[in-house]
C-alpha cells in the first residue's frame, strides 16, 4: 500500500513490513536455532522442530533445500537465515558467495580486490541490460 | 559534571571478533585490519573513559520478530554476551552504569525521544566487537575496563530511524550527559557499517569512494551527513550499509567542530568495508 | 482514502469491565455510569468505523519490568485478552488491521517518532474496556464489530511521553492514515484517566473541576492542553491521572476544530473519575 | 541524581527509574502472579516461589506482611502489587482503603461523595500542618 522507492535496487530484498509479515514464522524458526536446545531438537528431528512454527509449505521446502535466496524471497531476513547457515557450519562469506552464485574462491577474490563494485549495480535496469 | 570527550566510529563485523577469539589477527588477511587499531588501543589507554555510551544494533539476537524497538536503551546492571548460533563470544560480561543510563533515559524521553527502556538484555557482536577493537583481548573472567550504556537501534526492519533523527538523538544524549552532576569521562561509540550487503545476488557490494566521502562529511559537515536518506544508504552502500545512521547519533553528541585524531579504512573484513574514526571534542 | 472521522475519549476503569462481565450494570452504583454510554453505543452503531486506532496503556500485563516501550504499536493479526491475575475477561479476541498498522508504523517512524513494533501482544482492560463501552456486551466467540490497531503508551514508569509529544504523534498518525489509499472509516480512541490515584495514602483523589476544564481545553484549545506538564497531572489529578496524556494523541489526530457530540462525566467508578467524549471531525 | 519536582506531593510514590531499579525483582515477583501456574506455585509454597526472585529480605517481609504501603516504599508499583492483592481476593477499592488507612465503608462513602478532595492534598506542607 506504500510506495517502495527501493524496489529498483537489483539483487536486493529490502526487509520491510510486508516481508516481515510474510516471513514471520520462518524468521522465528531461524532465530530458535540461536539456542543449543533448539539446535539439538532440529538436529534430532528437523520436521518436528519446523512444525513448531506456522511456516508455509513453501517456506519449509526452502528450509529443506537450503535455498538461501528463496528464503529471502519468502520473507526471510538475512540475520535470521544466517542462523540456519551457522547451524550447517557455513560461514557468512561462503553464504554470501552462494547467494550471489559465485564459487567460494571467486567471491573471496572479489572481496579482497575491493568488493563488488557499485558501478552497474545501482539499478535493476543496469542488470537487465547485461 | 559528566562530559563527552570523544566519539568513536567503528564497524562491528563479526569476523573481526572471530579473528581475535581465534588468535589469527597476524594472518596476512587480518593484519591490515588490526594494524589500523593499534593507534586506537594506545589512544584509548591514554584517554580512558569511565563510561562508554555504545550505539549499536542487535542482529536478531536479543530481539526476535515479536518486538522491534526503534531505540532501546540498556538500563540493566549487566549485559551478557549472547549465543548467536555458535556459542557466546569468550569475552567478559558487560557492566552497565545504571544511574547514568536512567538519567539519560529520563532526560531524553522528556526531550521527546520515544525510547524503549531495557532492564534485561543480552548483547551480540554489534556491541562486543567495538569493545574488543578498542580494549583488545579480554577473557570471560576479565573486566572490560569501562562501564557501558548500550543503545540498540533498529536497522534490520525498514524503516530505520532517519539519519536526521539519529543526529538529533545524539544532541539530546549530549544534553542529558552534560546535566549529570558526577564527574565522568564519557566516550560515545557509533558502530556498524561501512558499505556492505550481506544478502542475495548483490552480496559483497562495497562503495569505497562513498564511504570516504561519508567520513569526511560526518567529521566536517555533519549538517550535510544527516540529510542522507534511506534510499541513498540502501542503493549506494548496500542493504546493510544503513547501519551508518548509528554513526550520526555519535556525531550529534559531539561539538560542532571536532578533531579527527585517527582514521582507518580497509576492504575487506569478510563481506564488509571496515571504517573507523576517533574524534575528539574541543570542549 | 482512509480518513479519521471521529475521536473518542474514554476512561478504561477495570471495574467497568467487571460490572459488564458480571451483568450488574443496572445496580444503583453503576446505573449512572452506564447511562452515559447509551448515547455512545447508538452513535457508534450509526457511525460504524472499519478500524479503531486505540491508544491505551498496558498495566504491567503484556509488558513486565524487563522492557518498557514509550510507544508500542500492535501490528499482529490478533490480540488476545490477557489474564490480569483473575482470569482473562470473557470478551472476544481483538482483530488487527495488519496492513494499515504497518503503513502507520512506517510512516510515523519516517516522520521521526521512535515507535516499537509489536508483532505479538496480549491486551488488558486498558484496551478491552473502551471497546466494551462502545460496542456493548460481546462474548468470547463473538466479533467485536471492528478491526483494532492498538498503541500502548508507557504511563507507568516516570516519565511518560509529554502531552506535547503525544499531541504531535497524533498529528503524525493523522498524516499516515490520510495517505493510506484504501477507503476506510477510522475512529481514534484516547483512553485512561480521568483524575485518579490508586496508590498509597492519597488514594482516591478526585479533581472534578480540573477534569471538566481539561475536557473543555482538549476540545476547544488543544494548543493549551498539550502544554500541561507532568507535575501538574501528578499533583492535580493523582499519580494515575497522567494517563490523560493519551487523550492528547487522539486530539492531535483530529481537525483543529471539532464538534463535541457527547460528554459524560461521573464520579466514581471504583477509585476513578469516569470521563468520556465523542468528537466529530468536520473534514 | 536528577531533580524530582514531584517529591513534594503528599502520600504518593512516583514510580521513577530509582524506584523501578529498587523494586525490580519485587515487581517481577508480583507480575508472575498474573499466570495461574505461578499463583498455584505461590499458594503451594510461598517461600519457594518468592525465592525465585532476587528480592531483598525487607521486600520479602513486606510481601509476607501484605504491608501494601511498605511494598510501594520499597520500589513496588501499584499495578504490580495489586496482582498480589488480587491473589488474596482483595478488590482494588478495598486495597485503596487499606493504603489510605480507612475502613472499607468510609473509603467507599468518600468516593461516592466525590472522592478525596484536591484541596489540602497538593503539597506535603499541607499535610504537615494537620
Ligand atoms: Fe551490524
Ligand atoms: Fe489505566
Coordinates of C-alpha atoms in Angstrom, one line a residue, chain C residues 95-277:
Chain C
X95 CA -8.5 -8.5 15.4
X96 CA -5.9 -6.2 14.0
X97 CA -5.6 -4.5 10.6
X98 CA -2.0 -5.5 9.8
X99 CA -1.5 -3.6 6.6
X100 CA -2.8 -0.3 7.9
X101 CA -0.9 -0.8 11.1
X102 CA 2.4 -1.4 9.3
X103 CA 1.7 1.5 7.0
X104 CA 1.2 3.8 10.0
X105 CA 4.3 2.4 11.7
X106 CA 6.4 3.0 8.7
X107 CA 5.1 6.5 8.0
X108 CA 5.3 7.6 11.6
X109 CA 8.9 6.3 12.1
X110 CA 10.0 8.1 8.9
X111 CA 8.2 11.2 10.5
X112 CA 10.7 10.8 13.4
X113 CA 8.6 9.1 16.0
X114 CA 10.5 6.2 17.6
X115 CA 7.9 3.5 17.8
X116 CA 8.3 0.0 19.0
X117 CA 6.6 -2.5 16.7
X118 CA 4.8 -5.4 18.4
X119 CA 4.1 -8.5 16.3
X120 CA 2.8 -10.4 19.3
X121 CA 0.9 -8.8 22.2
X122 CA -1.7 -9.6 24.7
X123 CA -4.1 -6.8 25.7
X124 CA -5.5 -5.8 29.1
X125 CA -8.5 -3.9 30.4
X126 CA -6.9 -0.7 29.1
X127 CA -7.9 -1.7 25.6
X128 CA -10.9 -4.0 26.1
X129 CA -12.9 -1.8 28.5
X130 CA -13.3 1.1 26.0
X131 CA -14.3 -1.4 23.3
X132 CA -16.9 -2.8 25.8
X133 CA -18.1 0.7 26.5
X134 CA -18.6 1.5 22.8
X135 CA -19.7 -2.0 21.5
X136 CA -21.7 -3.3 24.5
X137 CA -21.7 -6.9 25.7
X138 CA -19.7 -9.3 23.5
X139 CA -18.9 -12.9 24.4
X140 CA -15.6 -14.7 23.6
X141 CA -17.0 -16.3 20.3
X142 CA -18.4 -13.0 19.0
X143 CA -16.8 -10.4 16.7
X144 CA -16.0 -7.0 18.2
X145 CA -17.5 -5.5 15.1
X146 CA -14.4 -3.6 14.2
X147 CA -10.7 -4.1 13.5
X148 CA -8.4 -2.5 16.0
X149 CA -4.9 -1.1 15.9
X150 CA -3.5 -0.8 19.5
X151 CA -1.0 1.8 20.5
X152 CA 0.4 1.1 24.0
X153 CA 1.9 4.2 25.8
X154 CA 4.1 4.0 28.8
X155 CA 2.4 5.9 31.6
X156 CA 3.5 3.5 34.4
X157 CA 7.2 4.4 34.8
X158 CA 8.1 8.1 35.0
X159 CA 8.5 9.8 32.6
X160 CA 5.6 9.2 30.3
X161 CA 5.9 10.9 27.0
X162 CA 4.9 14.6 27.3
X163 CA 1.4 15.8 26.4
X164 CA 3.0 17.8 23.6
X165 CA 4.8 14.7 22.2
X166 CA 1.6 12.8 22.4
X167 CA -0.3 15.5 20.5
X168 CA 2.3 15.6 17.8
X169 CA 2.2 11.8 17.5
X170 CA -1.5 12.2 16.9
X171 CA -0.7 14.6 14.0
X172 CA 1.7 12.1 12.5
X173 CA -0.8 9.3 12.8
X174 CA -3.3 11.5 11.0
X175 CA -0.8 12.1 8.2
X176 CA -0.2 8.4 7.9
X177 CA -3.9 7.5 7.8
X178 CA -4.7 10.3 5.3
X179 CA -2.1 8.8 3.0
X180 CA -3.5 5.2 3.0
X181 CA -5.1 4.6 -0.3
X182 CA -7.9 2.3 0.8
X183 CA -11.3 3.7 1.7
X184 CA -11.6 3.2 5.4
X185 CA -13.6 4.9 8.2
X186 CA -11.2 5.2 11.2
X187 CA -12.0 6.2 14.7
X188 CA -9.3 7.1 17.1
X189 CA -9.6 6.4 20.9
X190 CA -7.7 8.1 23.7
X191 CA -8.3 6.1 26.8
X192 CA -7.4 6.2 30.5
X193 CA -8.0 8.9 33.1
X194 CA -9.6 11.0 34.3
X195 CA -8.3 12.1 37.8
X196 CA -7.4 9.1 39.9
X197 CA -4.8 7.9 42.3
X198 CA -4.7 4.2 43.1
X199 CA -1.8 4.1 45.5
X200 CA -0.7 5.0 49.0
X201 CA -2.2 7.4 51.4
X202 CA -3.6 9.9 48.8
X203 CA -5.5 7.1 47.1
X204 CA -9.0 8.1 45.9
X205 CA -8.0 11.6 44.9
X206 CA -10.5 13.2 42.5
X207 CA -10.3 16.7 41.0
X208 CA -13.6 17.1 39.1
X209 CA -13.1 20.8 38.4
X210 CA -9.7 20.1 36.8
X211 CA -11.2 17.2 34.8
X212 CA -14.0 19.4 33.4
X213 CA -11.6 22.2 32.5
X214 CA -9.3 19.6 30.8
X215 CA -12.2 18.4 28.7
X216 CA -13.1 21.9 27.6
X217 CA -9.5 22.7 26.8
X218 CA -8.9 19.5 24.9
X219 CA -12.0 20.1 22.7
X220 CA -11.5 23.8 22.1
X221 CA -8.0 24.8 22.9
X222 CA -5.8 21.8 22.3
X223 CA -2.7 24.0 21.9
X224 CA -3.2 24.9 25.6
X225 CA -3.9 21.3 26.7
X226 CA -0.7 20.0 25.1
X227 CA 1.4 22.3 27.3
X228 CA 0.3 20.7 30.6
X229 CA 3.3 19.2 32.2
X230 CA 3.8 16.0 34.1
X231 CA 3.9 17.6 37.5
X232 CA 0.5 19.2 37.0
X233 CA -1.0 15.9 36.0
X234 CA 0.6 14.2 39.0
X235 CA -0.2 16.8 41.6
X236 CA -3.7 17.9 40.4
X237 CA -5.1 14.6 39.1
X238 CA -3.4 11.9 41.1
X239 CA -0.5 9.7 40.2
X240 CA -2.6 7.7 37.7
X241 CA -4.2 10.8 36.1
X242 CA -1.1 11.0 33.9
X243 CA -3.0 8.6 31.7
X244 CA -4.7 11.6 30.2
X245 CA -1.6 12.3 28.0
X246 CA -3.2 9.6 25.9
X247 CA -6.2 11.7 25.2
X248 CA -3.8 14.2 23.5
X249 CA -2.8 11.6 20.9
X250 CA -6.4 11.3 19.9
X251 CA -6.9 15.0 19.9
X252 CA -3.8 15.6 17.7
X253 CA -5.2 13.3 15.1
X254 CA -8.4 15.3 14.7
X255 CA -9.1 18.6 12.9
X256 CA -8.3 21.9 14.6
X257 CA -12.0 22.5 15.2
X258 CA -14.2 19.6 16.1
X259 CA -17.8 19.1 17.2
X260 CA -18.4 17.7 20.7
X261 CA -21.4 15.4 20.1
X262 CA -21.3 13.8 23.6
X263 CA -19.8 14.3 27.0
X264 CA -20.2 12.2 30.1
X265 CA -18.6 12.7 33.5
X266 CA -19.3 10.7 36.6
X267 CA -17.6 10.1 40.0
X268 CA -16.9 7.4 41.0
X269 CA -16.2 4.1 39.3
X270 CA -14.3 2.3 41.9
X271 CA -11.4 4.7 42.6
X272 CA -11.7 6.8 39.5
X273 CA -13.5 9.7 37.8
X274 CA -15.1 8.5 34.6
X275 CA -14.8 10.9 31.6
X276 CA -16.0 10.3 28.1
X277 CA -16.1 12.5 25.0

